[in-house]
Amino acid sequence: MEKTYNPQAIEQNWYQYWERKHYFTPQGDSAQSFCIMIPPPNVTG
């Protein structure tokens, strides 16, 4: 095992694998909707 992490040696292979498996392709029923409740902005940030 290398002492330091080299992302170029690892991440590129994983990214290509994920693309081949279509992990970035959205899936789901477009007829089904959902809502995310987000509080309004606060004056103090």
Coordinates of C-alpha atoms in Angstrom, one line a residue:
M1 CA 0.0 0.0 0.0
E2 CA 1.2 3.5 -0.8
K3 CA 2.0 5.9 2.0
T4 CA 0.1 8.7 0.3
Y5 CA -3.2 8.7 -1.5
N6 CA -2.9 9.3 -5.3
P7 CA -6.4 10.0 -6.5
Q8 CA -5.4 9.8 -10.2
A9 CA -4.4 6.2 -9.8
I10 CA -7.8 5.2 -8.3
E11 CA -10.6 7.7 -9.1
Q12 CA -10.3 7.5 -12.9
N13 CA -10.9 3.7 -13.0
W14 CA -13.9 4.0 -10.6
Y15 CA -15.4 6.9 -12.6
Q16 CA -15.2 4.9 -15.8
Y17 CA -16.8 1.9 -14.1
W18 CA -19.6 4.1 -12.8
E19 CA -20.2 5.5 -16.3
R20 CA -20.3 2.0 -17.8
K21 CA -22.9 0.9 -15.2
H22 CA -25.0 4.1 -15.9
Y23 CA -24.8 5.2 -12.2
F24 CA -25.1 8.8 -13.2
T25 CA -28.3 8.2 -15.3
P26 CA -31.4 9.5 -13.4
Q27 CA -34.0 6.8 -12.8
G28 CA -37.5 7.1 -11.4
D29 CA -41.1 7.7 -12.2
S30 CA -41.6 11.2 -13.5
A31 CA -45.2 11.1 -12.6
Q32 CA -44.3 10.8 -8.9
S33 CA -43.5 14.2 -7.4
F34 CA -42.0 15.2 -4.1
C35 CA -41.4 18.3 -2.1
I36 CA -38.4 19.4 0.1
M37 CA -39.3 21.7 2.9
I38 CA -36.7 24.5 3.3
P39 CA -37.0 27.2 5.9
P40 CA -37.1 30.8 4.7
P41 CA -33.9 32.8 4.8
N42 CA -32.9 34.2 8.1
V43 CA -32.0 37.9 8.6
T44 CA -28.9 37.0 10.4
G45 CA -27.8 34.6 7.7

